[in-house]
mmCIF file with all atom_site columns, C-alpha atoms in Angstrom:
data_model
loop_
_atom_site.group_PDB
_atom_site.id
_atom_site.type_symbol
_atom_site.label_atom_id
_atom_site.label_alt_id
_atom_site.label_comp_id
_atom_site.label_asym_id
_atom_site.label_entity_id
_atom_site.label_seq_id
_atom_site.pdbx_PDB_ins_code
_atom_site.Cartn_x
_atom_site.Cartn_y
_atom_site.Cartn_z
_atom_site.occupancy
_atom_site.B_iso_or_equiv
_atom_site.pdbx_formal_charge
_atom_site.auth_seq_id
_atom_site.auth_comp_id
_atom_site.auth_asym_id
_atom_site.auth_atom_id
_atom_site.pdbx_PDB_model_num
ATOM 1   C CA . MET R 1 1   ? 1.188   -8.366  12.856  1.00 0.00 ? 1   MET R CA 1
ATOM 2   C CA . ALA R 1 2   ? -0.578  -6.944  15.765  1.00 0.00 ? 2   ALA R CA 1
ATOM 3   C CA . ASN R 1 3   ? -2.001  -9.634  17.977  1.00 0.00 ? 3   ASN R CA 1
ATOM 4   C CA . SER R 1 4   ? -5.416  -7.750  18.000  1.00 0.00 ? 4   SER R CA 1
ATOM 5   C CA . THR R 1 5   ? -5.615  -7.542  14.202  1.00 0.00 ? 5   THR R CA 1
ATOM 6   C CA . GLN R 1 6   ? -7.416  -10.228 12.214  1.00 0.00 ? 6   GLN R CA 1
ATOM 7   C CA . LEU R 1 7   ? -6.724  -9.991  8.441   1.00 0.00 ? 7   LEU R CA 1
ATOM 8   C CA . ILE R 1 8   ? -9.395  -11.354 6.259   1.00 0.00 ? 8   ILE R CA 1
ATOM 9   C CA . LEU R 1 9   ? -8.954  -11.987 2.405   1.00 0.00 ? 9   LEU R CA 1
ATOM 10  C CA . ALA R 1 10  ? -12.356 -11.386 0.752   1.00 0.00 ? 10  ALA R CA 1
ATOM 11  C CA . SER R 1 11  ? -11.626 -13.951 -2.019  1.00 0.00 ? 11  SER R CA 1
ATOM 12  C CA . ALA R 1 12  ? -11.850 -17.614 -2.740  1.00 0.00 ? 12  ALA R CA 1
ATOM 13  C CA . SER R 1 13  ? -9.036  -17.400 -5.345  1.00 0.00 ? 13  SER R CA 1
ATOM 14  C CA . PRO R 1 14  ? -6.181  -19.768 -4.636  1.00 0.00 ? 14  PRO R CA 1
ATOM 15  C CA . ARG R 1 15  ? -3.909  -17.500 -6.602  1.00 0.00 ? 15  ARG R CA 1
ATOM 16  C CA . ARG R 1 16  ? -4.621  -14.524 -4.332  1.00 0.00 ? 16  ARG R CA 1
ATOM 17  C CA . LYS R 1 17  ? -4.412  -16.588 -1.240  1.00 0.00 ? 17  LYS R CA 1
ATOM 18  C CA . GLU R 1 18  ? -0.897  -17.886 -2.335  1.00 0.00 ? 18  GLU R CA 1
ATOM 19  C CA . LEU R 1 19  ? 0.443   -14.304 -3.137  1.00 0.00 ? 19  LEU R CA 1
ATOM 20  C CA . LEU R 1 20  ? -0.886  -12.934 0.221   1.00 0.00 ? 20  LEU R CA 1
ATOM 21  C CA . ALA R 1 21  ? 0.705   -15.728 2.048   1.00 0.00 ? 21  ALA R CA 1
ATOM 22  C CA . GLN R 1 22  ? 4.002   -14.884 0.442   1.00 0.00 ? 22  GLN R CA 1
ATOM 23  C CA . LEU R 1 23  ? 3.749   -11.219 1.624   1.00 0.00 ? 23  LEU R CA 1
ATOM 24  C CA . GLY R 1 24  ? 4.050   -12.385 5.229   1.00 0.00 ? 24  GLY R CA 1
ATOM 25  C CA . PHE R 1 25  ? 7.435   -14.060 4.908   1.00 0.00 ? 25  PHE R CA 1
ATOM 26  C CA . SER R 1 26  ? 9.147   -11.693 7.376   1.00 0.00 ? 26  SER R CA 1
ATOM 27  C CA . ARG R 1 27  ? 6.523   -12.202 10.108  1.00 0.00 ? 27  ARG R CA 1
ATOM 28  C CA . SER R 1 28  ? 6.358   -15.477 11.997  1.00 0.00 ? 28  SER R CA 1
ATOM 29  C CA . ASP R 1 29  ? 2.894   -14.444 13.283  1.00 0.00 ? 29  ASP R CA 1
ATOM 30  C CA . PHE R 1 30  ? 1.350   -13.401 9.888   1.00 0.00 ? 30  PHE R CA 1
ATOM 31  C CA . ASN R 1 31  ? -1.876  -15.249 9.094   1.00 0.00 ? 31  ASN R CA 1
ATOM 32  C CA . PHE R 1 32  ? -5.155  -14.570 7.554   1.00 0.00 ? 32  PHE R CA 1
ATOM 33  C CA . THR R 1 33  ? -8.588  -16.055 6.923   1.00 0.00 ? 33  THR R CA 1
ATOM 34  C CA . ALA R 1 34  ? -10.075 -16.310 3.393   1.00 0.00 ? 34  ALA R CA 1
ATOM 35  C CA . LEU R 1 35  ? -13.827 -15.745 3.019   1.00 0.00 ? 35  LEU R CA 1
ATOM 36  C CA . ALA R 1 36  ? -15.527 -15.777 -0.378  1.00 0.00 ? 36  ALA R CA 1
ATOM 37  C CA . ALA R 1 37  ? -17.467 -12.523 -0.676  1.00 0.00 ? 37  ALA R CA 1
ATOM 38  C CA . ASP R 1 38  ? -20.112 -12.580 -3.543  1.00 0.00 ? 38  ASP R CA 1
ATOM 39  C CA . ILE R 1 39  ? -21.081 -9.051  -4.963  1.00 0.00 ? 39  ILE R CA 1
ATOM 40  C CA . ASP R 1 40  ? -22.857 -7.922  -8.126  1.00 0.00 ? 40  ASP R CA 1
ATOM 41  C CA . GLU R 1 41  ? -19.953 -7.372  -10.582 1.00 0.00 ? 41  GLU R CA 1
ATOM 42  C CA . SER R 1 42  ? -22.126 -5.593  -13.235 1.00 0.00 ? 42  SER R CA 1
ATOM 43  C CA . HIS R 1 43  ? -20.464 -2.697  -14.956 1.00 0.00 ? 43  HIS R CA 1
ATOM 44  C CA . GLN R 1 44  ? -22.312 0.613   -14.541 1.00 0.00 ? 44  GLN R CA 1
ATOM 45  C CA . PHE R 1 45  ? -23.198 2.768   -17.473 1.00 0.00 ? 45  PHE R CA 1
ATOM 46  C CA . GLY R 1 46  ? -20.485 5.503   -18.120 1.00 0.00 ? 46  GLY R CA 1
ATOM 47  C CA . GLU R 1 47  ? -18.103 3.979   -15.551 1.00 0.00 ? 47  GLU R CA 1
ATOM 48  C CA . SER R 1 48  ? -14.498 3.853   -16.768 1.00 0.00 ? 48  SER R CA 1
ATOM 49  C CA . PRO R 1 49  ? -12.585 0.565   -16.523 1.00 0.00 ? 49  PRO R CA 1
ATOM 50  C CA . GLN R 1 50  ? -10.477 2.065   -13.678 1.00 0.00 ? 50  GLN R CA 1
ATOM 51  C CA . ASP R 1 51  ? -13.433 3.337   -11.653 1.00 0.00 ? 51  ASP R CA 1
ATOM 52  C CA . PHE R 1 52  ? -15.130 -0.086  -12.226 1.00 0.00 ? 52  PHE R CA 1
ATOM 53  C CA . VAL R 1 53  ? -12.285 -2.382  -10.930 1.00 0.00 ? 53  VAL R CA 1
ATOM 54  C CA . VAL R 1 54  ? -11.545 -0.132  -7.935  1.00 0.00 ? 54  VAL R CA 1
ATOM 55  C CA . ARG R 1 55  ? -15.194 -0.067  -6.977  1.00 0.00 ? 55  ARG R CA 1
ATOM 56  C CA . LEU R 1 56  ? -15.429 -3.961  -7.167  1.00 0.00 ? 56  LEU R CA 1
ATOM 57  C CA . ALA R 1 57  ? -12.402 -4.275  -5.035  1.00 0.00 ? 57  ALA R CA 1
ATOM 58  C CA . VAL R 1 58  ? -13.881 -1.865  -2.426  1.00 0.00 ? 58  VAL R CA 1
ATOM 59  C CA . GLU R 1 59  ? -17.267 -3.714  -2.492  1.00 0.00 ? 59  GLU R CA 1
ATOM 60  C CA . LYS R 1 60  ? -15.507 -7.060  -2.083  1.00 0.00 ? 60  LYS R CA 1
ATOM 61  C CA . ALA R 1 61  ? -13.731 -5.746  0.996   1.00 0.00 ? 61  ALA R CA 1
ATOM 62  C CA . GLN R 1 62  ? -16.913 -4.307  2.438   1.00 0.00 ? 62  GLN R CA 1
ATOM 63  C CA . ALA R 1 63  ? -18.810 -7.573  1.702   1.00 0.00 ? 63  ALA R CA 1
ATOM 64  C CA . GLY R 1 64  ? -16.040 -9.482  3.361   1.00 0.00 ? 64  GLY R CA 1
ATOM 65  C CA . LEU R 1 65  ? -16.172 -7.295  6.438   1.00 0.00 ? 65  LEU R CA 1
ATOM 66  C CA . ALA R 1 66  ? -20.048 -7.826  6.716   1.00 0.00 ? 66  ALA R CA 1
ATOM 67  C CA . LEU R 1 67  ? -19.738 -11.505 6.127   1.00 0.00 ? 67  LEU R CA 1
ATOM 68  C CA . PHE R 1 68  ? -17.112 -11.737 8.866   1.00 0.00 ? 68  PHE R CA 1
ATOM 69  C CA . ASN R 1 69  ? -19.203 -9.685  11.386  1.00 0.00 ? 69  ASN R CA 1
ATOM 70  C CA . ALA R 1 70  ? -22.220 -11.651 10.660  1.00 0.00 ? 70  ALA R CA 1
ATOM 71  C CA . SER R 1 71  ? -20.398 -15.024 11.522  1.00 0.00 ? 71  SER R CA 1
ATOM 72  C CA . ALA R 1 72  ? -17.840 -13.956 14.073  1.00 0.00 ? 72  ALA R CA 1
ATOM 73  C CA . SER R 1 73  ? -17.914 -14.813 17.763  1.00 0.00 ? 73  SER R CA 1
ATOM 74  C CA . VAL R 1 74  ? -18.214 -11.855 20.255  1.00 0.00 ? 74  VAL R CA 1
ATOM 75  C CA . GLU R 1 75  ? -14.661 -12.250 21.104  1.00 0.00 ? 75  GLU R CA 1
ATOM 76  C CA . SER R 1 76  ? -13.626 -12.009 17.543  1.00 0.00 ? 76  SER R CA 1
ATOM 77  C CA . GLN R 1 77  ? -15.670 -8.851  17.054  1.00 0.00 ? 77  GLN R CA 1
ATOM 78  C CA . LEU R 1 78  ? -13.854 -7.187  19.883  1.00 0.00 ? 78  LEU R CA 1
ATOM 79  C CA . SER R 1 79  ? -10.588 -7.360  17.922  1.00 0.00 ? 79  SER R CA 1
ATOM 80  C CA . THR R 1 80  ? -9.574  -5.144  15.030  1.00 0.00 ? 80  THR R CA 1
ATOM 81  C CA . VAL R 1 81  ? -10.485 -6.573  11.605  1.00 0.00 ? 81  VAL R CA 1
ATOM 82  C CA . LEU R 1 82  ? -8.879  -5.584  8.380   1.00 0.00 ? 82  LEU R CA 1
ATOM 83  C CA . VAL R 1 83  ? -10.374 -6.948  5.243   1.00 0.00 ? 83  VAL R CA 1
ATOM 84  C CA . LEU R 1 84  ? -8.596  -7.041  1.759   1.00 0.00 ? 84  LEU R CA 1
ATOM 85  C CA . GLY R 1 85  ? -10.563 -7.239  -1.486  1.00 0.00 ? 85  GLY R CA 1
ATOM 86  C CA . SER R 1 86  ? -9.148  -7.308  -4.911  1.00 0.00 ? 86  SER R CA 1
ATOM 87  C CA . ASP R 1 87  ? -10.453 -7.536  -8.424  1.00 0.00 ? 87  ASP R CA 1
ATOM 88  C CA . THR R 1 88  ? -8.832  -7.885  -11.846 1.00 0.00 ? 88  THR R CA 1
ATOM 89  C CA . ILE R 1 89  ? -10.264 -7.011  -15.321 1.00 0.00 ? 89  ILE R CA 1
ATOM 90  C CA . VAL R 1 90  ? -8.799  -7.274  -18.717 1.00 0.00 ? 90  VAL R CA 1
ATOM 91  C CA . VAL R 1 91  ? -9.297  -4.243  -21.146 1.00 0.00 ? 91  VAL R CA 1
ATOM 92  C CA . LEU R 1 92  ? -8.798  -4.385  -24.958 1.00 0.00 ? 92  LEU R CA 1
ATOM 93  C CA . GLY R 1 93  ? -9.024  -0.973  -26.374 1.00 0.00 ? 93  GLY R CA 1
ATOM 94  C CA . ASP R 1 94  ? -12.140 0.420   -24.612 1.00 0.00 ? 94  ASP R CA 1
ATOM 95  C CA . LYS R 1 95  ? -13.746 -2.973  -24.068 1.00 0.00 ? 95  LYS R CA 1
ATOM 96  C CA . ILE R 1 96  ? -13.742 -4.853  -20.768 1.00 0.00 ? 96  ILE R CA 1
ATOM 97  C CA . LEU R 1 97  ? -13.234 -8.574  -21.068 1.00 0.00 ? 97  LEU R CA 1
ATOM 98  C CA . GLY R 1 98  ? -14.605 -10.459 -18.116 1.00 0.00 ? 98  GLY R CA 1
ATOM 99  C CA . LYS R 1 99  ? -14.793 -14.070 -17.264 1.00 0.00 ? 99  LYS R CA 1
ATOM 100 C CA . PRO R 1 100 ? -16.164 -16.076 -20.119 1.00 0.00 ? 100 PRO R CA 1
ATOM 101 C CA . VAL R 1 101 ? -19.727 -17.140 -19.889 1.00 0.00 ? 101 VAL R CA 1
ATOM 102 C CA . ASP R 1 102 ? -19.049 -20.345 -21.887 1.00 0.00 ? 102 ASP R CA 1
ATOM 103 C CA . GLU R 1 103 ? -16.543 -21.840 -24.353 1.00 0.00 ? 103 GLU R CA 1
ATOM 104 C CA . ILE R 1 104 ? -17.715 -19.861 -27.381 1.00 0.00 ? 104 ILE R CA 1
ATOM 105 C CA . ASP R 1 105 ? -17.226 -16.703 -25.310 1.00 0.00 ? 105 ASP R CA 1
ATOM 106 C CA . ALA R 1 106 ? -13.675 -17.743 -24.352 1.00 0.00 ? 106 ALA R CA 1
ATOM 107 C CA . LEU R 1 107 ? -12.933 -18.531 -28.010 1.00 0.00 ? 107 LEU R CA 1
ATOM 108 C CA . LYS R 1 108 ? -14.114 -15.049 -29.038 1.00 0.00 ? 108 LYS R CA 1
ATOM 109 C CA . THR R 1 109 ? -12.046 -13.266 -26.156 1.00 0.00 ? 109 THR R CA 1
ATOM 110 C CA . LEU R 1 110 ? -8.851  -15.197 -26.986 1.00 0.00 ? 110 LEU R CA 1
ATOM 111 C CA . SER R 1 111 ? -9.235  -14.628 -30.682 1.00 0.00 ? 111 SER R CA 1
ATOM 112 C CA . GLU R 1 112 ? -9.476  -10.898 -29.911 1.00 0.00 ? 112 GLU R CA 1
ATOM 113 C CA . LEU R 1 113 ? -6.368  -10.940 -27.685 1.00 0.00 ? 113 LEU R CA 1
ATOM 114 C CA . SER R 1 114 ? -4.288  -12.843 -30.255 1.00 0.00 ? 114 SER R CA 1
ATOM 115 C CA . GLY R 1 115 ? -1.456  -10.757 -31.539 1.00 0.00 ? 115 GLY R CA 1
ATOM 116 C CA . HIS R 1 116 ? -2.460  -7.588  -29.643 1.00 0.00 ? 116 HIS R CA 1
ATOM 117 C CA . MET R 1 117 ? -1.487  -5.707  -26.524 1.00 0.00 ? 117 MET R CA 1
ATOM 118 C CA . HIS R 1 118 ? -4.030  -5.496  -23.765 1.00 0.00 ? 118 HIS R CA 1
ATOM 119 C CA . CYS R 1 119 ? -4.265  -3.812  -20.331 1.00 0.00 ? 119 CYS R CA 1
ATOM 120 C CA . VAL R 1 120 ? -4.764  -5.887  -17.149 1.00 0.00 ? 120 VAL R CA 1
ATOM 121 C CA . MET R 1 121 ? -6.177  -3.666  -14.272 1.00 0.00 ? 121 MET R CA 1
ATOM 122 C CA . THR R 1 122 ? -5.979  -5.016  -10.719 1.00 0.00 ? 122 THR R CA 1
ATOM 123 C CA . ALA R 1 123 ? -7.327  -3.046  -7.912  1.00 0.00 ? 123 ALA R CA 1
ATOM 124 C CA . VAL R 1 124 ? -6.742  -3.691  -4.139  1.00 0.00 ? 124 VAL R CA 1
ATOM 125 C CA . ALA R 1 125 ? -8.808  -2.177  -1.195  1.00 0.00 ? 125 ALA R CA 1
ATOM 126 C CA . VAL R 1 126 ? -8.465  -2.678  2.493   1.00 0.00 ? 126 VAL R CA 1
ATOM 127 C CA . THR R 1 127 ? -10.947 -1.615  5.142   1.00 0.00 ? 127 THR R CA 1
ATOM 128 C CA . ASP R 1 128 ? -11.330 -1.712  8.882   1.00 0.00 ? 128 ASP R CA 1
ATOM 129 C CA . GLY R 1 129 ? -14.964 -0.512  8.644   1.00 0.00 ? 129 GLY R CA 1
ATOM 130 C CA . GLU R 1 130 ? -13.950 3.127   8.946   1.00 0.00 ? 130 GLU R CA 1
ATOM 131 C CA . THR R 1 131 ? -10.955 3.679   6.638   1.00 0.00 ? 131 THR R CA 1
ATOM 132 C CA . VAL R 1 132 ? -10.836 2.464   3.094   1.00 0.00 ? 132 VAL R CA 1
ATOM 133 C CA . LEU R 1 133 ? -7.492  2.563   1.198   1.00 0.00 ? 133 LEU R CA 1
ATOM 134 C CA . THR R 1 134 ? -7.108  1.520   -2.433  1.00 0.00 ? 134 THR R CA 1
ATOM 135 C CA . ARG R 1 135 ? -4.368  0.828   -5.043  1.00 0.00 ? 135 ARG R CA 1
ATOM 136 C CA . LEU R 1 136 ? -4.805  0.459   -8.900  1.00 0.00 ? 136 LEU R CA 1
ATOM 137 C CA . VAL R 1 137 ? -2.153  -1.255  -10.813 1.00 0.00 ? 137 VAL R CA 1
ATOM 138 C CA . GLU R 1 138 ? -2.262  -1.255  -14.665 1.00 0.00 ? 138 GLU R CA 1
ATOM 139 C CA . THR R 1 139 ? -0.022  -3.808  -16.646 1.00 0.00 ? 139 THR R CA 1
ATOM 140 C CA . GLN R 1 140 ? 0.342   -3.903  -20.400 1.00 0.00 ? 140 GLN R CA 1
ATOM 141 C CA . VAL R 1 141 ? 0.342   -7.538  -21.840 1.00 0.00 ? 141 VAL R CA 1
ATOM 142 C CA . GLN R 1 142 ? 1.341   -8.531  -25.325 1.00 0.00 ? 142 GLN R CA 1
ATOM 143 C CA . PHE R 1 143 ? -0.045  -11.725 -26.677 1.00 0.00 ? 143 PHE R CA 1
ATOM 144 C CA . CYS R 1 144 ? 1.570   -13.694 -29.547 1.00 0.00 ? 144 CYS R CA 1
ATOM 145 C CA . GLU R 1 145 ? -0.466  -14.717 -32.642 1.00 0.00 ? 145 GLU R CA 1
ATOM 146 C CA . LEU R 1 146 ? -2.713  -17.599 -31.737 1.00 0.00 ? 146 LEU R CA 1
ATOM 147 C CA . SER R 1 147 ? -4.176  -20.251 -34.187 1.00 0.00 ? 147 SER R CA 1
ATOM 148 C CA . GLU R 1 148 ? -7.765  -21.410 -33.657 1.00 0.00 ? 148 GLU R CA 1
ATOM 149 C CA . ALA R 1 149 ? -6.212  -24.903 -32.859 1.00 0.00 ? 149 ALA R CA 1
ATOM 150 C CA . ASP R 1 150 ? -4.144  -23.235 -30.138 1.00 0.00 ? 150 ASP R CA 1
ATOM 151 C CA . ILE R 1 151 ? -7.226  -21.605 -28.529 1.00 0.00 ? 151 ILE R CA 1
ATOM 152 C CA . LEU R 1 152 ? -9.458  -24.686 -28.811 1.00 0.00 ? 152 LEU R CA 1
ATOM 153 C CA . ALA R 1 153 ? -6.706  -26.807 -27.200 1.00 0.00 ? 153 ALA R CA 1
ATOM 154 C CA . TYR R 1 154 ? -6.337  -24.357 -24.325 1.00 0.00 ? 154 TYR R CA 1
ATOM 155 C CA . ILE R 1 155 ? -10.134 -23.975 -23.873 1.00 0.00 ? 155 ILE R CA 1
ATOM 156 C CA . ALA R 1 156 ? -10.291 -27.874 -23.672 1.00 0.00 ? 156 ALA R CA 1
ATOM 157 C CA . THR R 1 157 ? -8.081  -27.783 -20.562 1.00 0.00 ? 157 THR R CA 1
ATOM 158 C CA . GLY R 1 158 ? -10.758 -25.748 -18.753 1.00 0.00 ? 158 GLY R CA 1
ATOM 159 C CA . GLU R 1 159 ? -8.195  -23.122 -17.408 1.00 0.00 ? 159 GLU R CA 1
ATOM 160 C CA . PRO R 1 160 ? -9.810  -20.111 -19.181 1.00 0.00 ? 160 PRO R CA 1
ATOM 161 C CA . MET R 1 161 ? -13.328 -20.577 -17.820 1.00 0.00 ? 161 MET R CA 1
ATOM 162 C CA . ASP R 1 162 ? -12.982 -18.804 -14.394 1.00 0.00 ? 162 ASP R CA 1
ATOM 163 C CA . LYS R 1 163 ? -10.473 -16.060 -15.381 1.00 0.00 ? 163 LYS R CA 1
ATOM 164 C CA . ALA R 1 164 ? -10.778 -12.573 -16.487 1.00 0.00 ? 164 ALA R CA 1
ATOM 165 C CA . GLY R 1 165 ? -9.787  -12.237 -20.180 1.00 0.00 ? 165 GLY R CA 1
ATOM 166 C CA . SER R 1 166 ? -10.048 -16.184 -20.393 1.00 0.00 ? 166 SER R CA 1
ATOM 167 C CA . TYR R 1 167 ? -6.514  -16.798 -19.551 1.00 0.00 ? 167 TYR R CA 1
ATOM 168 C CA . GLY R 1 168 ? -4.204  -17.361 -16.577 1.00 0.00 ? 168 GLY R CA 1
ATOM 169 C CA . ILE R 1 169 ? -0.608  -16.034 -17.016 1.00 0.00 ? 169 ILE R CA 1
ATOM 170 C CA . GLN R 1 170 ? 0.714   -18.092 -14.142 1.00 0.00 ? 170 GLN R CA 1
ATOM 171 C CA . ALA R 1 171 ? -0.284  -21.351 -15.781 1.00 0.00 ? 171 ALA R CA 1
ATOM 172 C CA . LEU R 1 172 ? -0.882  -22.733 -19.287 1.00 0.00 ? 172 LEU R CA 1
ATOM 173 C CA . GLY R 1 173 ? -1.917  -19.260 -20.591 1.00 0.00 ? 173 GLY R CA 1
ATOM 174 C CA . GLY R 1 174 ? 1.522   -17.921 -19.824 1.00 0.00 ? 174 GLY R CA 1
ATOM 175 C CA . SER R 1 175 ? 2.751   -19.651 -23.020 1.00 0.00 ? 175 SER R CA 1
ATOM 176 C CA . PHE R 1 176 ? 0.712   -17.062 -25.026 1.00 0.00 ? 176 PHE R CA 1
ATOM 177 C CA . VAL R 1 177 ? 2.252   -13.959 -23.405 1.00 0.00 ? 177 VAL R CA 1
ATOM 178 C CA . GLU R 1 178 ? 5.063   -12.471 -25.387 1.00 0.00 ? 178 GLU R CA 1
ATOM 179 C CA . ARG R 1 179 ? 6.025   -9.724  -22.927 1.00 0.00 ? 179 ARG R CA 1
ATOM 180 C CA . ILE R 1 180 ? 4.638   -7.562  -20.201 1.00 0.00 ? 180 ILE R CA 1
ATOM 181 C CA . GLU R 1 181 ? 5.188   -4.025  -19.048 1.00 0.00 ? 181 GLU R CA 1
ATOM 182 C CA . GLY R 1 182 ? 4.325   -3.703  -15.344 1.00 0.00 ? 182 GLY R CA 1
ATOM 183 C CA . SER R 1 183 ? 3.485   -5.888  -12.505 1.00 0.00 ? 183 SER R CA 1
ATOM 184 C CA . TYR R 1 184 ? 3.520   -9.709  -13.071 1.00 0.00 ? 184 TYR R CA 1
ATOM 185 C CA . SER R 1 185 ? 1.836   -10.417 -9.621  1.00 0.00 ? 185 SER R CA 1
ATOM 186 C CA . ALA R 1 186 ? -1.068  -7.924  -10.588 1.00 0.00 ? 186 ALA R CA 1
ATOM 187 C CA . VAL R 1 187 ? -1.830  -10.042 -13.695 1.00 0.00 ? 187 VAL R CA 1
ATOM 188 C CA . VAL R 1 188 ? -1.815  -13.088 -11.437 1.00 0.00 ? 188 VAL R CA 1
ATOM 189 C CA . GLY R 1 189 ? -4.461  -11.303 -9.299  1.00 0.00 ? 189 GLY R CA 1
ATOM 190 C CA . LEU R 1 190 ? -2.679  -9.397  -6.494  1.00 0.00 ? 190 LEU R CA 1
ATOM 191 C CA . PRO R 1 191 ? -0.075  -6.673  -7.071  1.00 0.00 ? 191 PRO R CA 1
ATOM 192 C CA . MET R 1 192 ? 2.458   -7.615  -4.182  1.00 0.00 ? 192 MET R CA 1
ATOM 193 C CA . VAL R 1 193 ? 4.302   -4.335  -3.852  1.00 0.00 ? 193 VAL R CA 1
ATOM 194 C CA . GLU R 1 194 ? 1.180   -2.244  -3.599  1.00 0.00 ? 194 GLU R CA 1
ATOM 195 C CA . THR R 1 195 ? -0.646  -4.719  -1.294  1.00 0.00 ? 195 THR R CA 1
ATOM 196 C CA . ARG R 1 196 ? 2.420   -4.760  1.018   1.00 0.00 ? 196 ARG R CA 1
ATOM 197 C CA . GLU R 1 197 ? 2.206   -0.862  1.103   1.00 0.00 ? 197 GLU R CA 1
ATOM 198 C CA . LEU R 1 198 ? -1.508  -0.954  2.012   1.00 0.00 ? 198 LEU R CA 1
ATOM 199 C CA . LEU R 1 199 ? -0.846  -3.521  4.777   1.00 0.00 ? 199 LEU R CA 1
ATOM 200 C CA . ARG R 1 200 ? 2.081   -1.405  6.162   1.00 0.00 ? 200 ARG R CA 1
ATOM 201 C CA . GLU R 1 201 ? -0.125  1.648   6.079   1.00 0.00 ? 201 GLU R CA 1
ATOM 202 C CA . MET R 1 202 ? -2.715  -0.187  8.223   1.00 0.00 ? 202 MET R CA 1
ATOM 203 C CA . ASN R 1 203 ? 0.049   -1.531  10.456  1.00 0.00 ? 203 ASN R CA 1
ATOM 204 C CA . VAL R 1 204 ? -0.565  -5.168  9.612   1.00 0.00 ? 204 VAL R CA 1
ATOM 205 C CA . LEU R 1 205 ? 3.056   -5.675  8.227   1.00 0.00 ? 205 LEU R CA 1
#
């Protein structure tokens, strides 16, 4: 990684931090700073799920850059900064399933996913303030049939409450996933192959 480039992850997600850290295995000087960038994640009328998730990833990256610039020292601002934003949504049919607002909402979502195939869309965006590059990855996920007891026991663990689609494939929720078609890391929250491509394009890897 170029000495003058600071990489910022615009996310507080421990899953994304772990995946991004893994991408730097070949570079002893690879490092990044994570900043939580808050944006309005409201869906706009008429916006396709693909356009929606890409827009959120771009806005997170831009918000992360603004946050960094507002808090950085003068010396830091003289170096090149590259900010990575990512967002994940779950789509069942034409319905976007976001993070549950409460346990009843999580029960409803998981009941809808039970026994069905859904699509997980994860977008990644990188920006240096001038250039913005994006990637969109779509993965098909098949859930097994779930009983209400299964769902309630899962909700009781608290795991679904901060996750799109009310489940985490990398943890307990993985026991509900019969099969996937596509990128596993994208379902976790950061598609590793595509993110690596973006960082290489921006000369960070």
